[in-house]
Amino acid sequence: MPEPSTRKDAVRNRKAVLAAADALFDRSGNPEEVTMADVAAAAGVGKGTLFRAFGDRNGLLLALYEHRIEPIRQTVQAGPPPLGPDTPARERVPALLDALLRFKLDNRRLALALEETGSTSPYLAAHYEDWHSLLRSALEQIPGLTDNSEFTAHVLLAAIRADLVEYLAGHKGVPREEMHAQLARFTAGVLR
Amino acid sequence: MPEPSTRKDAVRNRKAVLAAADALFDRSGNPEEVTMADVAAAAGVGKGTLFRAFGDRNGLLLALYEHRIEPIRQTVQAGPPPLGPDTPARERVPALLDALLRFKLDNRRLALALEETGSTSPYLAAHYEDWHSLLRSALEQIPGLTDNSEFTAHVLLAAIRADLVEYLAGHKGVPREEMHAQLARFTAGVLR
DNA sequence: AGTAGAATCGGACTGCGGGTCCGTTTCGAT
DNA sequence: ATCGAAACGGACCCGCAGTCCGATTCTACT
């Protein structure tokens, strides 16, 4: 990410901001109450620096997200089954959803903040398209689902949206394994 | 809604505000850019009046929503099949989802505004609980779905969330009937 | 009809957060 | 050591939800 010719104070500050934001978002219950000024202060940096490095609030959230999701992305793209590309679709679909659910449980605040961001619908984010098309092409390889795969992929992703996960896990107190089990059961039903 | 002893100017202003808000939300593409000041101005009323009548932005949105959804609510509660209580669950579930999808298509801006409202997750709204428990109890009457009905109801409702509907219908240009068809196909699959 | 006083009105005002601006500081190439 | 360029940082601006309180309008009572 850091360009070859970037001044080292810029690099240092970028890291400081990422670390501070990372900590702040996980700590607070409601991500909306973490302000940009807070992040800048916690990182020991001015607001100007913060905004120059990440553009806007959404840019910061995105950078955090990409950093955290990287391992999963890698595994999906070139790793072993059940996530990697060599997995039969029937196993890969539930595995993908399971991994994403685990990610959202592990990164609830961040995922929430990312999907909330008022004006920007989560469906317009670049990474949504990625996950959707991956899931969709997996679904297309399963006989009997090829016709409605587009919509089915949307619904399966909607089943693990950050605010739903937060509601069930955080508000309703549904335990982790229970959520995984319910999602697996539902997915199995859809895949018939 | 207006208490027996409410001054008539208050009643008049309340109606004016509702009418103005109704029009404004439907007109603008992005509901976030309709400000409370706009609504007050369009209604020919001061901001103080607006806030006294509805509490806050969310209160206004809710009042609008309840006004518009009332016919559906009535039909569901005491109307004829396929929405009313005498409908066999197997037909009622898809009918409910279809009606809600139609509602969201017809009231896109409003539904969006209602589900966005930053800090307040849609899952904490009173009406979500209502629809969820209705759908869930219908699902429970279908053999083979009784175990996972809770989660299944959440997912089916997630399939018609306002921002997803807006994304598909508005951004991707999926026509109405196509959306209804896709939802019906998916639901049929889930109900097996 | 007239009047008192309570409820409502309305727009100036506050608080707050995202985002910008620009004088000052730091970097690194020569 | 020097100089131009890039980065810094915090004062500043802007827009919006929500509040406050003096002015206004309604209604109950005579």
Coordinates of C-alpha atoms (C1' of nucleotides) in Angstrom, one line a residue:
Chain A
M1 CA 0.0 0.0 0.0
P2 CA 2.7 2.5 0.8
E3 CA 4.0 3.8 -2.5
P4 CA 7.8 3.4 -3.0
S5 CA 8.4 7.2 -2.7
T6 CA 6.4 8.0 0.4
R7 CA 8.0 10.0 3.2
K8 CA 8.6 7.9 6.2
D9 CA 6.8 10.2 8.6
A10 CA 3.7 9.6 6.4
V11 CA 4.2 5.9 6.6
R12 CA 4.6 6.0 10.4
N13 CA 1.6 8.2 10.8
R14 CA -0.5 6.0 8.6
K15 CA 0.3 3.0 10.7
A16 CA -0.3 4.9 13.9
V17 CA -3.8 5.9 12.7
L18 CA -4.7 2.3 11.6
A19 CA -3.6 0.9 15.0
A20 CA -5.5 3.6 16.9
A21 CA -8.6 3.2 14.9
D22 CA -8.4 -0.5 15.2
A23 CA -8.4 -0.3 18.9
L24 CA -11.0 2.4 19.2
F25 CA -13.6 0.7 17.1
D26 CA -13.3 -2.6 18.9
R27 CA -13.6 -0.9 22.3
S28 CA -16.7 1.2 21.9
G29 CA -20.2 -0.4 21.7
N30 CA -21.6 1.9 19.1
P31 CA -19.1 2.6 16.3
E32 CA -20.9 5.9 15.4
E33 CA -19.6 7.4 18.5
V34 CA -16.0 7.1 17.5
T35 CA -15.3 10.4 15.8
M36 CA -12.5 11.2 13.4
A37 CA -11.2 13.6 16.0
D38 CA -11.0 10.8 18.5
V39 CA -9.0 8.7 16.1
A40 CA -6.6 11.5 15.3
A41 CA -6.1 12.3 19.0
A42 CA -5.6 8.6 19.9
A43 CA -3.0 8.3 17.1
G44 CA -1.2 11.5 18.3
V45 CA -1.8 13.1 14.9
G46 CA -3.7 16.1 13.5
K47 CA -7.0 15.8 11.8
G48 CA -5.5 17.0 8.6
T49 CA -3.1 14.1 8.5
L50 CA -5.8 11.7 9.1
F51 CA -7.9 12.9 6.3
R52 CA -5.0 13.3 3.9
A53 CA -4.1 9.7 4.5
F54 CA -7.5 8.1 4.1
G55 CA -9.7 10.6 2.2
D56 CA -12.7 10.4 4.5
R57 CA -14.3 8.3 7.2
N58 CA -15.3 5.6 4.8
G59 CA -11.8 5.4 3.4
L60 CA -10.4 4.7 6.9
L61 CA -13.0 2.0 7.6
L62 CA -12.2 0.4 4.2
A63 CA -8.5 0.4 4.9
L64 CA -9.1 -1.3 8.3
Y65 CA -11.5 -3.8 6.7
E66 CA -9.1 -4.8 3.9
H67 CA -6.3 -5.3 6.4
R68 CA -8.4 -7.6 8.5
I69 CA -10.1 -9.6 5.7
E70 CA -6.8 -10.2 3.8
P71 CA -6.2 -13.7 5.2
I72 CA -9.6 -14.9 4.2
R73 CA -9.3 -13.3 0.8
Q74 CA -6.1 -15.1 0.2
T75 CA -7.4 -18.4 1.4
V76 CA -10.4 -18.1 -0.8
Q77 CA -8.4 -17.2 -3.8
A78 CA -5.6 -19.7 -3.6
G79 CA -5.9 -21.8 -0.5
P80 CA -6.9 -25.4 0.3
P81 CA -10.4 -26.7 0.6
P82 CA -13.0 -26.0 1.9
L83 CA -12.5 -22.3 1.0
G84 CA -10.1 -22.5 -1.9
P85 CA -11.0 -22.7 -5.6
D86 CA -10.6 -26.5 -5.8
T87 CA -13.6 -27.1 -3.5
P88 CA -16.8 -28.6 -5.0
A89 CA -19.5 -26.0 -5.0
R90 CA -21.7 -27.9 -2.7
E91 CA -19.1 -27.7 0.1
R92 CA -17.7 -24.3 -0.8
V93 CA -20.9 -22.3 -0.5
P94 CA -21.5 -23.2 3.1
A95 CA -17.8 -22.8 3.9
L96 CA -17.7 -19.3 2.4
L97 CA -20.8 -18.2 4.4
D98 CA -19.4 -19.8 7.5
A99 CA -16.1 -18.0 7.1
L100 CA -17.8 -14.7 6.5
L101 CA -20.1 -15.1 9.5
R102 CA -17.0 -15.9 11.7
F103 CA -15.4 -12.8 10.3
K104 CA -18.4 -10.6 11.2
L105 CA -18.6 -12.1 14.6
D106 CA -14.9 -11.4 15.2
N107 CA -15.1 -7.9 13.8
R108 CA -18.6 -6.8 14.8
R109 CA -18.0 -3.2 15.5
L110 CA -15.9 -2.6 12.4
A111 CA -18.3 -4.5 10.1
L112 CA -21.2 -2.5 11.6
A113 CA -19.5 0.8 11.1
L114 CA -18.7 -0.2 7.5
E115 CA -22.2 -1.1 6.6
E116 CA -23.8 1.7 8.4
T117 CA -22.1 4.8 7.0
G118 CA -25.3 6.6 6.3
S119 CA -25.4 7.7 2.7
T120 CA -23.4 4.8 1.3
S121 CA -25.5 1.7 0.9
P122 CA -23.3 -1.4 1.6
Y123 CA -24.3 -2.7 -1.8
L124 CA -22.3 0.0 -3.5
A125 CA -19.1 -1.0 -1.9
A126 CA -16.6 -2.7 -4.2
H127 CA -16.1 -5.7 -2.0
Y128 CA -19.8 -6.5 -2.0
E129 CA -19.6 -7.1 -5.7
D130 CA -16.7 -9.4 -5.2
W131 CA -18.3 -11.6 -2.7
H132 CA -21.5 -11.7 -4.5
S133 CA -20.0 -12.7 -7.8
L134 CA -17.9 -15.4 -6.1
L135 CA -20.9 -16.8 -4.3
R136 CA -23.1 -16.6 -7.4
S137 CA -20.7 -18.5 -9.6
A138 CA -20.4 -21.2 -7.0
L139 CA -24.1 -21.5 -6.8
E140 CA -24.4 -21.7 -10.6
Q141 CA -22.4 -24.9 -10.5
I142 CA -25.0 -26.6 -8.3
P143 CA -27.7 -28.3 -10.4
G144 CA -31.2 -26.9 -9.7
L145 CA -29.9 -23.5 -8.5
T146 CA -28.5 -22.1 -11.7
D147 CA -31.6 -20.2 -12.6
N148 CA -32.0 -18.0 -9.5
S149 CA -28.3 -17.9 -8.5
E150 CA -28.1 -14.1 -8.7
F151 CA -30.9 -13.4 -6.2
T152 CA -30.0 -16.4 -4.0
A153 CA -26.5 -15.1 -3.6
H154 CA -27.9 -11.7 -2.5
V155 CA -30.1 -13.3 0.1
L156 CA -27.4 -15.6 1.5
L157 CA -25.2 -12.5 1.9
A158 CA -28.1 -10.6 3.5
A159 CA -28.4 -13.4 6.0
I160 CA -25.1 -12.5 7.5
R161 CA -25.3 -8.7 7.4
A162 CA -23.5 -7.0 10.2
D163 CA -26.5 -5.5 11.8
L164 CA -28.4 -8.7 11.8
V165 CA -25.5 -10.5 13.3
E166 CA -25.1 -7.8 15.9
Y167 CA -28.7 -8.0 16.7
L168 CA -28.7 -11.8 17.1
A169 CA -25.4 -12.2 18.8
G170 CA -25.3 -9.0 20.8
H171 CA -28.9 -8.1 21.6
K172 CA -30.6 -11.4 21.6
G173 CA -27.6 -13.2 23.1
V174 CA -27.5 -16.1 20.6
P175 CA -24.2 -17.9 21.1
R176 CA -21.7 -18.2 18.4
E177 CA -22.0 -21.9 17.7
E178 CA -25.8 -21.6 17.6
M179 CA -25.5 -18.9 14.9
H180 CA -23.2 -21.0 12.9
A181 CA -25.5 -24.0 13.2
Q182 CA -28.6 -22.0 12.2
L183 CA -26.8 -20.6 9.2
A184 CA -25.6 -24.0 8.2
R185 CA -29.1 -25.5 8.5
F186 CA -30.6 -22.7 6.5
T187 CA -27.9 -22.9 3.8
A188 CA -28.3 -26.7 3.5
G189 CA -32.1 -26.2 3.0
V190 CA -31.5 -23.7 0.2
L191 CA -28.9 -26.0 -1.5
R192 CA -31.5 -28.8 -1.1
Chain B
M1 CA -54.0 9.6 16.9
P2 CA -55.0 13.1 17.9
E3 CA -56.0 13.1 21.6
P4 CA -59.5 14.3 22.4
S5 CA -58.2 17.5 23.9
T6 CA -55.7 18.8 21.3
R7 CA -55.8 22.3 20.1
K8 CA -57.0 22.4 16.6
D9 CA -54.0 24.4 15.3
A10 CA -51.9 21.5 16.6
V11 CA -54.0 19.0 14.6
R12 CA -53.9 21.1 11.5
N13 CA -50.1 21.5 11.7
R14 CA -49.6 17.9 12.3
K15 CA -51.4 17.0 9.1
A16 CA -49.6 19.7 7.2
V17 CA -46.3 18.3 8.3
L18 CA -47.2 14.7 7.4
A19 CA -48.4 15.8 4.0
A20 CA -45.3 17.8 3.3
A21 CA -42.9 15.1 4.5
D22 CA -44.8 12.5 2.5
A23 CA -44.3 14.5 -0.7
L24 CA -40.7 15.5 0.0
F25 CA -39.4 12.0 0.7
D26 CA -40.9 10.6 -2.4
R27 CA -39.5 13.3 -4.5
S28 CA -35.8 13.3 -3.6
G29 CA -33.6 10.5 -4.6
N30 CA -31.6 10.2 -1.4
P31 CA -33.8 10.6 1.7
E32 CA -30.9 11.7 3.7
E33 CA -30.8 15.0 1.9
V34 CA -34.3 15.9 3.1
T35 CA -33.7 17.9 6.2
M36 CA -36.0 18.6 9.1
A37 CA -35.8 22.3 8.2
D38 CA -36.9 21.5 4.7
V39 CA -39.9 19.6 6.0
A40 CA -40.8 22.4 8.3
A41 CA -40.5 25.0 5.6
A42 CA -42.6 23.0 3.1
A43 CA -45.3 22.5 5.7
G44 CA -45.2 26.3 6.5
V45 CA -44.4 25.6 10.1
G46 CA -41.5 26.3 12.4
K47 CA -39.0 23.7 13.4
G48 CA -40.1 23.8 17.0
T49 CA -43.6 22.8 16.0
L50 CA -42.2 19.9 13.9
F51 CA -40.1 18.5 16.7
R52 CA -42.8 19.0 19.3
A53 CA -45.2 17.0 17.2
F54 CA -43.0 14.1 16.3
G55 CA -40.1 14.0 18.9
D56 CA -37.3 13.6 16.4
R57 CA -36.6 12.6 12.9
N58 CA -37.2 9.0 13.5
G59 CA -40.6 9.8 15.1
L60 CA -41.6 11.5 11.9
L61 CA -40.5 8.7 9.7
L62 CA -42.3 6.2 11.9
A63 CA -45.5 8.2 11.8
L64 CA -45.3 8.3 8.0
Y65 CA -44.6 4.6 7.8
E66 CA -47.5 3.6 10.1
H67 CA -49.8 5.7 8.0
R68 CA -48.8 4.0 4.8
I69 CA -48.6 0.5 6.1
E70 CA -52.0 0.5 7.8
P71 CA -54.0 -1.0 5.0
I72 CA -51.6 -4.0 4.8
R73 CA -51.6 -4.4 8.6
Q74 CA -55.4 -4.5 8.6
T75 CA -55.6 -7.0 5.8
V76 CA -53.1 -9.2 7.5
Q77 CA -54.8 -9.0 10.8
A78 CA -58.4 -9.6 9.7
G79 CA -58.7 -9.7 6.0
P80 CA -59.4 -12.5 3.4
P81 CA -56.8 -14.9 2.1
P82 CA -54.1 -14.9 1.0
L83 CA -53.0 -12.4 3.6
G84 CA -55.5 -12.9 6.3
P85 CA -55.2 -15.2 9.3
D86 CA -57.3 -17.9 7.7
T87 CA -54.7 -18.7 5.0
P88 CA -52.8 -22.0 5.1
A89 CA -49.2 -21.2 6.1
R90 CA -47.8 -22.6 2.9
E91 CA -49.6 -19.9 0.9
R92 CA -49.5 -17.2 3.5
V93 CA -45.7 -17.0 3.8
P94 CA -45.1 -16.2 0.2
A95 CA -48.1 -13.9 0.2
L96 CA -46.8 -11.9 3.1
L97 CA -43.3 -11.5 1.6
D98 CA -44.8 -10.5 -1.7
A99 CA -47.0 -7.9 -0.1
L100 CA -44.0 -6.5 1.9
L101 CA -41.9 -6.4 -1.2
R102 CA -44.6 -4.5 -3.1
F103 CA -44.8 -2.1 -0.2
K104 CA -41.1 -1.5 -0.3
L105 CA -41.1 -1.0 -4.0
D106 CA -44.0 1.5 -3.7
N107 CA -42.4 3.3 -0.8
R108 CA -38.7 3.0 -1.5
R109 CA -37.6 6.4 -0.3
L110 CA -39.5 6.2 2.9
A111 CA -38.5 2.6 3.7
L112 CA -34.9 3.5 2.9
A113 CA -34.9 6.5 5.2
L114 CA -36.5 4.4 7.9
E115 CA -34.0 1.6 7.8
E116 CA -31.0 3.9 7.4
T117 CA -31.4 6.3 10.3
G118 CA -27.8 5.8 11.4
S119 CA -27.6 4.9 15.0
T120 CA -30.9 2.9 15.1
S121 CA -30.6 -0.5 13.7
P122 CA -33.8 -1.5 11.9
Y123 CA -33.9 -4.6 14.1
L124 CA -34.6 -2.4 17.1
A125 CA -37.8 -0.9 15.6
A126 CA -41.0 -2.2 17.1
H127 CA -42.5 -3.1 13.8
Y128 CA -39.7 -5.4 12.9
E129 CA -40.5 -7.6 15.9
D130 CA -44.1 -7.7 14.7
W131 CA -43.4 -8.9 11.2
H132 CA -40.8 -11.3 12.4
S133 CA -43.0 -13.0 14.9
L134 CA -45.9 -13.2 12.4
L135 CA -43.7 -14.8 9.8
R136 CA -42.1 -17.1 12.3
S137 CA -45.3 -18.5 13.6
A138 CA -46.5 -19.0 10.0
L139 CA -43.3 -20.9 9.3
E140 CA -43.7 -23.0 12.4
Q141 CA -46.9 -24.5 10.9
I142 CA -45.1 -25.9 8.0
P143 CA -43.7 -29.4 8.6
G144 CA -40.0 -29.6 8.2
L145 CA -39.3 -25.9 9.0
T146 CA -40.4 -25.8 12.6
D147 CA -36.8 -26.2 14.0
N148 CA -35.2 -23.2 12.2
S149 CA -38.2 -21.0 11.9
E150 CA -36.7 -18.2 14.0
F151 CA -33.6 -17.7 11.8
T152 CA -35.5 -18.5 8.6
A153 CA -37.9 -15.6 9.3
H154 CA -35.0 -13.3 9.8
V155 CA -33.4 -14.3 6.5
L156 CA -36.6 -14.0 4.6
L157 CA -37.1 -10.5 5.9
A158 CA -33.5 -9.7 5.1
A159 CA -34.2 -10.7 1.5
I160 CA -36.5 -7.7 1.1
R161 CA -34.6 -5.1 3.1
A162 CA -35.1 -1.6 1.7
D163 CA -31.5 -1.0 0.6
L164 CA -31.3 -4.3 -1.2
V165 CA -34.6 -3.6 -2.9
E166 CA -33.3 -0.2 -3.8
Y167 CA -30.1 -1.6 -5.1
L168 CA -31.8 -4.2 -7.3
A169 CA -34.7 -2.1 -8.5
G170 CA -33.1 1.3 -8.6
H171 CA -29.4 0.7 -9.3
K172 CA -29.4 -2.6 -11.3
G173 CA -32.7 -1.8 -13.0
V174 CA -34.3 -5.1 -12.2
P175 CA -38.0 -4.7 -13.2
R176 CA -40.8 -5.2 -10.6
E177 CA -42.2 -8.4 -11.8
E178 CA -38.8 -9.9 -12.1
M179 CA -38.1 -9.1 -8.5
H180 CA -41.4 -10.6 -7.4
A181 CA -40.7 -13.7 -9.5
Q182 CA -37.2 -14.1 -8.0
L183 CA -38.5 -13.7 -4.5
A184 CA -41.3 -16.2 -5.1
R185 CA -38.8 -18.8 -6.6
F186 CA -36.5 -18.4 -3.6
T187 CA -39.3 -18.6 -1.1
A188 CA -40.7 -21.7 -2.8
G189 CA -37.2 -23.3 -2.5
V190 CA -37.0 -22.5 1.1
L191 CA -40.5 -23.9 1.8
R192 CA -39.5 -26.9 -0.2
Chain C
dA1 C1' -68.2 39.6 23.8
dG2 C1' -64.3 39.9 26.7
dT3 C1' -60.4 38.2 29.1
dA4 C1' -57.0 35.3 31.5
dG5 C1' -53.8 31.9 31.2
dA6 C1' -52.4 27.8 29.3
dA7 C1' -50.8 25.5 25.2
dT8 C1' -48.7 26.1 20.9
dC9 C1' -45.9 28.5 17.7
dG10 C1' -41.6 29.6 15.2
dG11 C1' -37.1 30.9 14.2
dA12 C1' -32.8 32.3 16.4
dC13 C1' -29.5 29.6 18.7
dT14 C1' -26.5 25.6 20.4
dG15 C1' -23.6 21.5 20.0
dC16 C1' -21.4 18.4 17.4
dG17 C1' -19.1 16.0 13.8
dG18 C1' -17.1 15.7 9.1
dG19 C1' -14.2 17.8 6.2
dT20 C1' -11.0 22.0 4.7
dC21 C1' -7.2 25.5 4.8
dC22 C1' -2.9 27.2 5.2
dG23 C1' 1.1 28.8 7.9
dT24 C1' 4.7 25.9 10.0
dT25 C1' 7.7 21.9 10.2
dT26 C1' 10.1 17.9 8.5
dC27 C1' 12.2 15.3 5.0
dG28 C1' 15.7 14.0 1.6
dA29 C1' 18.2 15.1 -2.6
dT30 C1' 22.2 17.8 -4.0
Chain D
dA1 C1' 24.5 23.3 4.7
dT2 C1' 20.7 24.5 1.8
dC3 C1' 16.5 24.5 -0.6
dG4 C1' 12.2 22.9 -2.7
dA5 C1' 8.6 19.8 -1.9
dA6 C1' 5.8 17.1 0.8
dA7 C1' 3.5 16.4 5.1
dC8 C1' 1.9 18.2 9.4
dG9 C1' -1.8 19.8 12.7
dG10 C1' -5.2 22.4 14.7
dA11 C1' -8.1 26.5 13.9
dC12 C1' -11.8 27.0 11.1
dC13 C1' -16.1 26.3 8.3
dC14 C1' -20.5 24.2 7.2
dG15 C1' -24.7 21.8 7.6
dC16 C1' -28.0 19.5 10.4
dA17 C1' -30.6 17.6 14.5
dG18 C1' -32.5 19.2 18.3
dT19 C1' -33.5 23.2 22.1
dC20 C1' -35.2 27.5 24.0
dC21 C1' -38.1 31.2 25.1
dG22 C1' -40.6 35.5 23.9
dA23 C1' -44.7 36.1 20.8
dT24 C1' -49.0 34.3 19.4
dT25 C1' -53.3 31.8 19.4
dC26 C1' -56.7 29.0 21.3
dT27 C1' -60.4 27.8 24.7
dA28 C1' -62.8 27.9 29.0
dC29 C1' -65.1 30.7 32.0
dT30 C1' -67.8 34.9 33.2

